[in-house]
Coordinates of C-alpha atoms in Angstrom, one line a residue:
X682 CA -11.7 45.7 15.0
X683 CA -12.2 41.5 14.7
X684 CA -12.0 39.9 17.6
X685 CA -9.2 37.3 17.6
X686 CA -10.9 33.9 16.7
X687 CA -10.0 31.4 19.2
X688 CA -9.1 27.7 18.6
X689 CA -8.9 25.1 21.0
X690 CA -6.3 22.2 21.2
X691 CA -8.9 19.5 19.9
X692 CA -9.0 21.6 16.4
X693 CA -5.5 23.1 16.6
X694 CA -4.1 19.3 16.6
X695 CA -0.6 18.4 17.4
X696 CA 2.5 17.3 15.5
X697 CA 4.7 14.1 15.7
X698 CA 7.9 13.2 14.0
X699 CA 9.7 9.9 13.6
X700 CA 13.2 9.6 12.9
X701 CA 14.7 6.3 11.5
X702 CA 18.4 6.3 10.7
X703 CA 18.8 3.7 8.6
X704 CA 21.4 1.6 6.9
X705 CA 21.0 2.8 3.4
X706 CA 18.6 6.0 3.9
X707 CA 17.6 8.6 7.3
X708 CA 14.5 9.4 6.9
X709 CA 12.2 11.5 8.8
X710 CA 8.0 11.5 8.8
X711 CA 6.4 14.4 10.3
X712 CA 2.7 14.3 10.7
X713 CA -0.4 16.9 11.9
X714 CA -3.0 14.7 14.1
X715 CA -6.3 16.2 14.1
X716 CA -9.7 14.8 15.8
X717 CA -8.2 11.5 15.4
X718 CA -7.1 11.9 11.6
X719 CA -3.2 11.2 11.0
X720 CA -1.7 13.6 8.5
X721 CA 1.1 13.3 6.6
X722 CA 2.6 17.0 6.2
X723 CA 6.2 16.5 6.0
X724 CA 8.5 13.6 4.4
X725 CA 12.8 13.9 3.9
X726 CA 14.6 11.1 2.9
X727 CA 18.3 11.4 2.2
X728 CA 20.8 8.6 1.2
X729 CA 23.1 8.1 3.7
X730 CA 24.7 4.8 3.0
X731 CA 26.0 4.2 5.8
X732 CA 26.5 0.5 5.7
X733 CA 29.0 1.2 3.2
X734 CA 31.1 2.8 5.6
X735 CA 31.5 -0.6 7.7
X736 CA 34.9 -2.3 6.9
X737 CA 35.7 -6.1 8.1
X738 CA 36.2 -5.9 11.3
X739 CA 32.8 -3.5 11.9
X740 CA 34.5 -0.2 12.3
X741 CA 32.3 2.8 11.1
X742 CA 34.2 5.0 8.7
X743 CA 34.7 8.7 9.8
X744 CA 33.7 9.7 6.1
X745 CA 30.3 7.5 6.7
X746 CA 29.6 9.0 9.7
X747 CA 30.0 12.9 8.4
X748 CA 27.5 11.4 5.8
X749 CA 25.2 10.9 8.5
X750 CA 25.9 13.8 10.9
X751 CA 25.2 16.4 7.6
X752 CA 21.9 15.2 7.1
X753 CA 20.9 15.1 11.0
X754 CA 21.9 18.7 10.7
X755 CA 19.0 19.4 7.8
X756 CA 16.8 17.1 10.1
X757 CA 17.4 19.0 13.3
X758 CA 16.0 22.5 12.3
X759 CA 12.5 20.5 11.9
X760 CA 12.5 19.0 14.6
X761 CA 12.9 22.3 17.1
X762 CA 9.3 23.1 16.0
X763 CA 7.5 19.9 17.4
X764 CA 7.1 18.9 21.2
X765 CA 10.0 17.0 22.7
X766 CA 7.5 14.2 24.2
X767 CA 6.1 14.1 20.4
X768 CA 9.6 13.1 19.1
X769 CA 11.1 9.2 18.6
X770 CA 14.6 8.8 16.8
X771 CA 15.5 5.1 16.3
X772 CA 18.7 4.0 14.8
X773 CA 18.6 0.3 13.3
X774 CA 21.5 -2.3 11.8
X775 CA 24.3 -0.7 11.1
X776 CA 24.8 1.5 14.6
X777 CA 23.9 -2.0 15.9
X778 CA 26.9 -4.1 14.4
X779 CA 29.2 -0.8 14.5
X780 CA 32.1 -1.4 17.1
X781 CA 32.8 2.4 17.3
X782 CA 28.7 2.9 17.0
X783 CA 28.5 5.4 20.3
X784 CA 31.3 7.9 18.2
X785 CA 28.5 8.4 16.3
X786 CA 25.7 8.2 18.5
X787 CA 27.2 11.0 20.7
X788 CA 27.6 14.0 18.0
X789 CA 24.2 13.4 16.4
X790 CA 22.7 13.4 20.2
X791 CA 24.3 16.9 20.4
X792 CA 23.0 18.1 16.5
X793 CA 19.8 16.7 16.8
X794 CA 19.4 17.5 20.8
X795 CA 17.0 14.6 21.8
X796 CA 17.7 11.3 22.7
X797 CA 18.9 8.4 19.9
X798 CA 17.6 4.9 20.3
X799 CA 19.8 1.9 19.0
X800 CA 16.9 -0.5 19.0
X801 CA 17.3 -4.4 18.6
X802 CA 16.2 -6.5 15.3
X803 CA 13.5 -8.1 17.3
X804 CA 12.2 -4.1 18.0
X805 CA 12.4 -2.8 14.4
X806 CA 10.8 -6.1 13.0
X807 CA 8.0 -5.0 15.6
X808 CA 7.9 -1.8 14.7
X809 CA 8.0 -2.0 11.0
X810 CA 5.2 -4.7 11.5
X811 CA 3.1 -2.6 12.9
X812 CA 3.5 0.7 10.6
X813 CA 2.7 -1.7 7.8
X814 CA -0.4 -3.1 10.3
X815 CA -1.6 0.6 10.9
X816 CA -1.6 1.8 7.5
X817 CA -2.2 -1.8 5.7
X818 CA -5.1 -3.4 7.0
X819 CA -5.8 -6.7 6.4
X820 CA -7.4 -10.1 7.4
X821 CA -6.0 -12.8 8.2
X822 CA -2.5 -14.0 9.0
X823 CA 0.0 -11.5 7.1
X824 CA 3.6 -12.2 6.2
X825 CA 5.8 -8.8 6.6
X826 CA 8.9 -8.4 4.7
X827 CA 11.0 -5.6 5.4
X828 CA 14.7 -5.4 3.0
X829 CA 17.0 -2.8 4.7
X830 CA 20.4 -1.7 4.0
X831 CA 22.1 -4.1 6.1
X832 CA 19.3 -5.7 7.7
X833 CA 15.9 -8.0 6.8
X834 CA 13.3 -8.3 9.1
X835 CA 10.7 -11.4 8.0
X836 CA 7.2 -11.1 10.4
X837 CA 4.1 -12.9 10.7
X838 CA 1.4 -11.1 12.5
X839 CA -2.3 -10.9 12.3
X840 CA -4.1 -7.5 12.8
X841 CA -1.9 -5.4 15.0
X842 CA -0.3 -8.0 16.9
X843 CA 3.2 -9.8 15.0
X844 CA 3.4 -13.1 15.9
X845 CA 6.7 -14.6 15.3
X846 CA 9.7 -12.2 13.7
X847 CA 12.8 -12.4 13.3
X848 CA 15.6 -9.8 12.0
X849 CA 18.4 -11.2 9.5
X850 CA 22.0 -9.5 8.9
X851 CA 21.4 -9.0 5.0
X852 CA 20.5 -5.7 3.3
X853 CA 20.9 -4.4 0.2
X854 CA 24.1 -2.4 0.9
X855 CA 26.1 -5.0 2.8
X856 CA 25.2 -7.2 -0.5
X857 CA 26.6 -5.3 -2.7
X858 CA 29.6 -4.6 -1.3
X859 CA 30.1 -8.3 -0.9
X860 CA 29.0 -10.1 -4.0
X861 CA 28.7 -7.5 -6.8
X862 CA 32.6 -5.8 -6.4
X863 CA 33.2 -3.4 -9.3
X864 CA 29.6 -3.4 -9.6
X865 CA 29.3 -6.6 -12.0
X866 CA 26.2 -7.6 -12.5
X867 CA 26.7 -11.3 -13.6
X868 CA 24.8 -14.6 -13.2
X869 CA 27.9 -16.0 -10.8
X870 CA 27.3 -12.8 -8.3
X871 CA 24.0 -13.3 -8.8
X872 CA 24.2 -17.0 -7.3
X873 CA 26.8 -16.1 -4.8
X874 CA 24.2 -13.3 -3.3
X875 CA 21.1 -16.2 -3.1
X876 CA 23.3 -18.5 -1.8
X877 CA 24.6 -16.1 0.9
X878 CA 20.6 -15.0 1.2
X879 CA 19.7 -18.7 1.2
X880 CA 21.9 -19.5 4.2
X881 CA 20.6 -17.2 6.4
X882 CA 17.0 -17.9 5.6
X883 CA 17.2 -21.7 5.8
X884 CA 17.0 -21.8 9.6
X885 CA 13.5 -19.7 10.1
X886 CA 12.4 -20.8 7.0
X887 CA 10.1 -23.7 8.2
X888 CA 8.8 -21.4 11.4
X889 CA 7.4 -19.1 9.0
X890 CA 6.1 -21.7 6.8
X891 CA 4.6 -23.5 9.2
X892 CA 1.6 -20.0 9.8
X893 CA -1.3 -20.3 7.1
X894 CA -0.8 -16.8 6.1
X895 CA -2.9 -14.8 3.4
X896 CA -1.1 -11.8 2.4
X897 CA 2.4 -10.4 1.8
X898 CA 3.1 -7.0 2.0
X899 CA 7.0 -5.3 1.2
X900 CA 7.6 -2.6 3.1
X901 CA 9.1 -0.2 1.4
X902 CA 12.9 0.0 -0.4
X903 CA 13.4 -3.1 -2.9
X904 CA 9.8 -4.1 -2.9
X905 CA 8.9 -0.4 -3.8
X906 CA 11.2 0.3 -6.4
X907 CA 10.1 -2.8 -8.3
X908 CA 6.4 -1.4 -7.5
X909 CA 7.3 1.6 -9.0
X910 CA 9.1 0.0 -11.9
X911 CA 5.8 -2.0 -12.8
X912 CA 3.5 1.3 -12.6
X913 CA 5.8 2.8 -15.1
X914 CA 5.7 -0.2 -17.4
X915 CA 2.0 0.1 -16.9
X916 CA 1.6 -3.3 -15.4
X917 CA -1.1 -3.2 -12.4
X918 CA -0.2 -6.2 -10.2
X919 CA 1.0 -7.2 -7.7
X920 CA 4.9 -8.8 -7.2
X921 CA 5.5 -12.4 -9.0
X922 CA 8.4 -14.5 -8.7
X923 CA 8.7 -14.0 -12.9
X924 CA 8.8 -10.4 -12.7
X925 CA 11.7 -10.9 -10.5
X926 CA 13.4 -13.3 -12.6
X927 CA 12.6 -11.0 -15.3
X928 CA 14.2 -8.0 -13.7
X929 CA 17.5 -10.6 -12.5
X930 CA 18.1 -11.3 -16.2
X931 CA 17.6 -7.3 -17.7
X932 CA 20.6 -6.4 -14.7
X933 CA 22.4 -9.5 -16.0
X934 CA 21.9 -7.9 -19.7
X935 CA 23.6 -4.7 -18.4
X936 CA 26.8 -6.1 -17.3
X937 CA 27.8 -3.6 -14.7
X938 CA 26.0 -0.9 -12.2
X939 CA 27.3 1.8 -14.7
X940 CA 25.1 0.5 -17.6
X941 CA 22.1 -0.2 -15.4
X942 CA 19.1 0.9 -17.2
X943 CA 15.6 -0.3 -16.1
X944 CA 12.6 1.9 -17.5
X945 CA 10.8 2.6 -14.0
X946 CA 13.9 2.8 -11.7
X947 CA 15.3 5.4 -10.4
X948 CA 19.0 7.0 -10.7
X949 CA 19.0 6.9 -6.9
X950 CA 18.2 3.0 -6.3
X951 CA 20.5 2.0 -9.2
X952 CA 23.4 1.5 -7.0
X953 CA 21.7 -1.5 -4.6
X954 CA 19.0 -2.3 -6.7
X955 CA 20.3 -6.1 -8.2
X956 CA 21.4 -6.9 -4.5
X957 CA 18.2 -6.0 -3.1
X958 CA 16.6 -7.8 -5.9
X959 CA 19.3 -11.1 -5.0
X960 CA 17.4 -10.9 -1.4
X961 CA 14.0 -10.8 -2.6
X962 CA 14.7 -13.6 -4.8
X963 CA 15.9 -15.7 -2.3
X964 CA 12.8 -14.6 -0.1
X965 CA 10.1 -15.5 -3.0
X966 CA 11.9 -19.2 -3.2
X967 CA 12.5 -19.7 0.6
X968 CA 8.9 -18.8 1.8
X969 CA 7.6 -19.9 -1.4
X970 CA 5.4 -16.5 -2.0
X971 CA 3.1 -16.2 -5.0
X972 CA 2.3 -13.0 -4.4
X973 CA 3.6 -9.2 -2.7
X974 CA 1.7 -5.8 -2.4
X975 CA 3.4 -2.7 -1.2
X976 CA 2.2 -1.9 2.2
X977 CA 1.5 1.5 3.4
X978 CA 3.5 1.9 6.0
X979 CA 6.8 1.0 7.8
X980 CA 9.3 1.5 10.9
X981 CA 9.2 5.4 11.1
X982 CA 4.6 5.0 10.6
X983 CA 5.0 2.2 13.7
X984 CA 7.2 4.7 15.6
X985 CA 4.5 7.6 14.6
X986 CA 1.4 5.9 15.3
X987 CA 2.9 3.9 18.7
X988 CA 3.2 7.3 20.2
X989 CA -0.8 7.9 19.4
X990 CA -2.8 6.2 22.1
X991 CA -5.7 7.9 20.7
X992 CA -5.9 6.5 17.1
X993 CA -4.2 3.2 18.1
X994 CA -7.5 1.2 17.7
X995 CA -9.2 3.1 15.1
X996 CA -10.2 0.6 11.9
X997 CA -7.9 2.0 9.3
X998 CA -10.4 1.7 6.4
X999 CA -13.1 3.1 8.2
X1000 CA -11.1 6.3 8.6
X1001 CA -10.2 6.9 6.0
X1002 CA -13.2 6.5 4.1
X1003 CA -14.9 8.8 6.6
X1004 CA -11.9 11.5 6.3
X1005 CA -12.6 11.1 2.5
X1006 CA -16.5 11.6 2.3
X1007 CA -16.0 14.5 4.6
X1008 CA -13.5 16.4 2.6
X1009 CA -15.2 15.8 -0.5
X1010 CA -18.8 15.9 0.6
X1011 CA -20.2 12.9 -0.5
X1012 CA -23.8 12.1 0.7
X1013 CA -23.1 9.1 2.9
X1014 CA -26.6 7.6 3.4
X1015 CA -26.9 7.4 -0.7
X1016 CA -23.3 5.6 -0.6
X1017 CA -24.4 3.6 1.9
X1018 CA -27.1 2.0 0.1
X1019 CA -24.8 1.6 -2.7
X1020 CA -22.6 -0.1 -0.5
X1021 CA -25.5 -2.2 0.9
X1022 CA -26.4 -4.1 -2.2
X1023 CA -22.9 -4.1 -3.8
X1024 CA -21.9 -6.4 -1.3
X1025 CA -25.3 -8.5 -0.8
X1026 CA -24.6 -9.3 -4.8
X1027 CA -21.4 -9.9 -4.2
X1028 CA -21.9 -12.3 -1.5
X1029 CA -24.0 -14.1 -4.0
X1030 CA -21.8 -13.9 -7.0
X1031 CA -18.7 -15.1 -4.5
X1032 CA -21.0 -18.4 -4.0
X1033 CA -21.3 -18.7 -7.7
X1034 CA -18.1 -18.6 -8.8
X1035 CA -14.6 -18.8 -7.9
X1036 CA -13.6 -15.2 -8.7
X1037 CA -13.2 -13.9 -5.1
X1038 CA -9.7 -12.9 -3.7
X1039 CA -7.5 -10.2 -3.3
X1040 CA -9.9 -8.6 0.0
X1041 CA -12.8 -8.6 -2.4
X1042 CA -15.5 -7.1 -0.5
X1043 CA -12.8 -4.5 0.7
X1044 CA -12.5 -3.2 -2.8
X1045 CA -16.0 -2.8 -3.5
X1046 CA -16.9 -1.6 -0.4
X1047 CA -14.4 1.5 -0.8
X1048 CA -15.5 2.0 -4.4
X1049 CA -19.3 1.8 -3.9
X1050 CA -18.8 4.6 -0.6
X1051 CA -16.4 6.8 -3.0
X1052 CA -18.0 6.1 -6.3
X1053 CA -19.6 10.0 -6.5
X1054 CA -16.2 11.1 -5.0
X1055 CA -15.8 13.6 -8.2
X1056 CA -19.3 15.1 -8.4
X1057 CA -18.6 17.9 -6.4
X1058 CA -16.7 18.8 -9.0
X1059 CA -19.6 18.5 -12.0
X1060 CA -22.3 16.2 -12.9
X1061 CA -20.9 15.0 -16.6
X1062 CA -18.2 13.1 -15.7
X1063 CA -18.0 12.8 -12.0
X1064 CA -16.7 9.0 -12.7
X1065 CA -13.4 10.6 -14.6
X1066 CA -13.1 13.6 -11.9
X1067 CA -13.1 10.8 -8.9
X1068 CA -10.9 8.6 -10.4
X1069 CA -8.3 11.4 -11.1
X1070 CA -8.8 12.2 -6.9
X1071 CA -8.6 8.7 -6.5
X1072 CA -5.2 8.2 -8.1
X1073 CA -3.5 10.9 -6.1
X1074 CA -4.9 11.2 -2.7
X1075 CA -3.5 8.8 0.2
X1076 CA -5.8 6.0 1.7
X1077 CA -4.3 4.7 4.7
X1078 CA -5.4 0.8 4.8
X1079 CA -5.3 -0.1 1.2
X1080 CA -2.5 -1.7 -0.8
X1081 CA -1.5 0.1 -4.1
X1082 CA -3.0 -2.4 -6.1
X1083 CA -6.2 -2.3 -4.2
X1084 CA -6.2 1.5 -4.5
X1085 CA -5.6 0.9 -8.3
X1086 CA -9.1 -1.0 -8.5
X1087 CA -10.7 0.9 -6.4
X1088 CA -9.9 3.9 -8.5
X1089 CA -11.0 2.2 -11.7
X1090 CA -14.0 0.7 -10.8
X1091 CA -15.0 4.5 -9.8
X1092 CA -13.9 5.7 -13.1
X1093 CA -16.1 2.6 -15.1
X1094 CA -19.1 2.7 -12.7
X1095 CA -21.1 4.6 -15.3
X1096 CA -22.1 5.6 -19.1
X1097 CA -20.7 3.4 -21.5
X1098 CA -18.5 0.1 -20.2
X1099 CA -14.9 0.6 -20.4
X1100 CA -12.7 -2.2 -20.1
X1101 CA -9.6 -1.2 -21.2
X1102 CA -8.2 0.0 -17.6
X1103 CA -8.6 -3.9 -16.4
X1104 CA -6.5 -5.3 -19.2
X1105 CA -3.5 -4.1 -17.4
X1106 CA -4.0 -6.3 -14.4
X1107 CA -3.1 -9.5 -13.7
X1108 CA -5.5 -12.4 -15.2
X1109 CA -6.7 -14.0 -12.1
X1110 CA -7.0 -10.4 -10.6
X1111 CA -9.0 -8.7 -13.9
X1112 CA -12.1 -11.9 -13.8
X1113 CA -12.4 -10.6 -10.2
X1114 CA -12.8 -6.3 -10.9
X1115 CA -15.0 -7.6 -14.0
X1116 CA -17.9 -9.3 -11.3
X1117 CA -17.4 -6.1 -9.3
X1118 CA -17.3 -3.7 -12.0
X1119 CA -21.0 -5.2 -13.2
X1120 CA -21.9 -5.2 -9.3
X1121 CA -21.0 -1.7 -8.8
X1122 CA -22.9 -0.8 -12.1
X1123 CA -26.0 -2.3 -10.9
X1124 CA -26.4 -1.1 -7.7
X1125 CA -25.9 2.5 -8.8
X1126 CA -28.9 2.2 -11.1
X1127 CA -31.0 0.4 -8.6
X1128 CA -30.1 3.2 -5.9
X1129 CA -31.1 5.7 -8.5
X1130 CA -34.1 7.4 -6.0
X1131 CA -31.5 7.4 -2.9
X1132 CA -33.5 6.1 -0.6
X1133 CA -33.6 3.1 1.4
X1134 CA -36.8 2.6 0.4
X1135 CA -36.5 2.0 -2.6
X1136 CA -34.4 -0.5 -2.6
X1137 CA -35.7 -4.4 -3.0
X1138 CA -34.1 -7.9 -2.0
X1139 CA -32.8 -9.1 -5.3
X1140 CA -31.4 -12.7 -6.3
X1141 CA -28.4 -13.1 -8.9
X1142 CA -28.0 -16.0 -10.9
X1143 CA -24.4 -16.3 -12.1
X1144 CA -23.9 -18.6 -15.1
X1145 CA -20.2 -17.4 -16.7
X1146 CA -21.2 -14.0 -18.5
X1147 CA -24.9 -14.7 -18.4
X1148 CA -26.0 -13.3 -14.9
X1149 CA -29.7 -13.1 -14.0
X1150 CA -31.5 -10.5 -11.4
X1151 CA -34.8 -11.2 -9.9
X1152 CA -36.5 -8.7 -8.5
X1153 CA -39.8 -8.9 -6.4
X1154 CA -42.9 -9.5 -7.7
X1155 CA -44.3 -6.5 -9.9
X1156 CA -41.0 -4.6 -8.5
X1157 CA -39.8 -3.2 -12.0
X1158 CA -43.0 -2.2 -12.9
X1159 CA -44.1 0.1 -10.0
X1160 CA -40.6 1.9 -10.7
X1161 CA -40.9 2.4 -14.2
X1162 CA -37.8 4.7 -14.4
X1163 CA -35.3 2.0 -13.0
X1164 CA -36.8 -0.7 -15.1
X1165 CA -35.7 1.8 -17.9
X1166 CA -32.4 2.3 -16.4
X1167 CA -31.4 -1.2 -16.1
X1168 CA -32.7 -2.0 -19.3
X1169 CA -30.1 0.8 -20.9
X1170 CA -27.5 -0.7 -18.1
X1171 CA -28.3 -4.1 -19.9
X1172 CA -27.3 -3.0 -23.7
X1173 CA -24.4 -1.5 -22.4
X1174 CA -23.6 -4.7 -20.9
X1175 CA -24.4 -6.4 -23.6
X1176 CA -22.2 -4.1 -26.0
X1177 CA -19.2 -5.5 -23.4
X1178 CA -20.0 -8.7 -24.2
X1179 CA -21.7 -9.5 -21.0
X1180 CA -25.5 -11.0 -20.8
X1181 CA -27.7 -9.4 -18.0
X1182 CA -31.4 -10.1 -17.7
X1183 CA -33.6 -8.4 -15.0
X1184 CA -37.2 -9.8 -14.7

């Protein structure tokens, strides 16, 4: 007979769960933490809506509150299978404004049997700041925007620490109740929700204004749906002001919630969508943002990963790469020397041109240490095979548009130069995957033998489309078989209607 195989604690892991009752939607996030590696194993998300049950004087109906009692009662059977101490359950806007809030509080204590937390705006601004932080990384100052169901939270920060937030009593379902009765989606309600939007922002406005931030990240809810409406309509960008003005007029074409009919949006957003989409408006105009990503992460991820001493400081990126190369055995010091000279010709070609933006070397960085991602699959078309993986697997850190190009320069990084995946980005963003694309490209060829070795210090001349690489005296032809790689990588260049030259 086998002997029992023993596991210890380290390898057996431990599970966490996060419970955020909010405004609109409860959700609950249930992850498996392994050697330092944050899984996701379990998501629910019901809609709740309880900020509909709020009448003017901020009494919680009975019927809203049954709403939300039923679902903790789906909720609770989870939760008896994870650790008490492993356990946070925060409740947010509407249990804060509700006069008759603790009615509530009291039975879903007893259904859920762990403690319920009413926590301030100040705290879920903090919190959602740093989910997004933890699961977003980026440089820089970052502006935060969070659109609840009766609540906005608006937060500068920079790495993990926020640096000025604030938490505004607007939300997508307190909106709609107000300024589109009947559901009428006209110009007039329109204009009465940015105006109500605009009154509440104009106070902060010049406090946030004031930070010299770099990127703007949604977290989750409006700024999601619209991500997911532009997937669908195969548009890979980020969020613009005239997308949203765009999607203000195609509700305004509808007439009224009951006709709404956006290809990319779904059944279960309809209902607040246009008011969500008043707030963001407003937002856009106020802070006077160009641009929006979807971040990874939000309140219930900062209530997760603030219960994690052990991962707190981990660099997001770098684990996830590393969890990534592990589970699909890729040959890390070959992707390293990819890596190496990717971004050495891209610090050149950044120098040479003004195409650089949108965490450039972040992009090619991920792409040139996942670029064989799909050959342990087969040899043949490892690039097609990694960017299917790619477009499906999480990677904590990255935006969804920076996941998008990461994914596609993988899928083009070999054979014949295809081009047609970058037309569906935005202008200024395609120039920028085109210089990385033909970075990636090179570097693969020059890393051909693997080792470090082999690889020389080479100079690139950027002139437009015409680039130029020298190599070291006599270089190319003491390795005759690269020299005959780039010269192939050159013609298919060249079929692209790009110019390179090696000498």
């Amino acid at each position: 007979m086998q002997p029992e195989t023993q596991y210890d604690a380290e390898t057996l892991g431990e599970y966490y769960a996060a419970v955020d009752l909010g405004s609109n939607s409860f959700h609950m996030v249930v992850v498996h933490v392994v050697n330092g590696s944050v899984q996701i194993i379990g998501k629910v998300k019901q809609k709740v809506r309880l900020a509909a049950g709020l009448d003017k004087d901020m009494v919680l109906s009975l019927e809203a509150m049954e709403r939300g009692w039923q679902c903790l009662e789906t909720f609770a059977e989870r939760l008896q299978d994870i650790p008490a101490s492993n356990i946070r359950i925060v409740a947010t806007a509407t249990l804060r404004l509700a006069r008759n809030a603790q009615d509530f509080i009291e039975k879903a204590e007893q259904i859920l049997k762990h403690p319920l937390q009413v926590i301030s705006g100040e705290e879920e601004a903090r919190q959602i700041y740093l989910g997004v932080a933890y699961t977003s990384a980026n440089q820089g100052n970052t502006l935060v925007i969070d659109i609840g169901g009766a609540s906005t939270e608006i937060i500068i920060g920079n790495d993990m620490q926020p640096i000025h937030l604030v938490s505004l009593d607007m939300g997508c379902v307190t909106f709609m109740e107000r300024y589109f009765l009947d559901g009428e989606l006209s110009q007039a309600n329109f204009d009465r929700a940015m105006e109500a939007a605009y009154a509440l922002l104009d106070p902060v406005v010049d406090s946030f204004l004031c930070f010299d931030w770099h990127n703007c990240l949604g977290a989750s809810g409006t700024p999601q749906a619209i991500t997911e409406i532009l997937v669908k309509q195969e548009i890979s960008d980020a969020i613009r002001l005239d997308y949203l003005y765009n999607l203000k007029q195609q509700c305004i074409d509808c007439g009224n919630l009951a006709n709404l009919v956006i290809d990319g949006l779904e059944p279960n957003r309809q209902p607040i969508f246009p008011s969500g989409l008043a707030i963001l408006l407003a937002l856009f105009e106020r802070l006077k943002i160009a641009t929006m990503n979807i971040s990874g992460g939000a309140l219930r991820e900062g209530l997760i990963y603030g219960m994690l001493d052990n991962v707190k400081h981990n660099d997001r990126r770098t684990q996830t790469i590393n969890t990534v190369m592990r589970r699909y055995h890729i040959d890390k010091p070959h992707a390293v020397n990819v890596r190496k000279l990717a971004i050495n010709l891209c610090k050149q070609l950044c120098k040479q041109s003004d195409l650089c933006h949108l965490d450039t070397e972040a992009v090619l960085d991920a792409a040139a240490m996942l670029h064989e991602v799909g050959l342990h699959i087969e040899y043949k078309k490892h690039h097609d095979h990694g960017a299917y993986i790619l477009n499906y697997i999480d990677l904590p850190g990255y935006t969804r548009l920076q996941r998008a190009a990461i994914r596609d320069l993988v899928k083009c990084h070999r054979q014949a130069v295809k081009i047609e995946p970058f037309n569906l980005y935005h202008d200024d963003v395609r120039a920028m995957l085109m210089g990385l694309l033909r970075i990636l490209r090179i570097a693969v060829v020059v890393c051909l033998r693997r080792h470090q070795q082999h690889i020389p210090a080479i100079t690139l001349k950027v002139d437009n489309q015409d680039w130029t690489l020298t190599f070291p005296e006599n270089w190319l032809k003491e390795h005759p078989l690269i020299n005959a790689e780039l010269v192939n990588e050159a013609w298919l260049q060249h079929r692209a209607g790009w110019h390179l030259t090696c000498k």
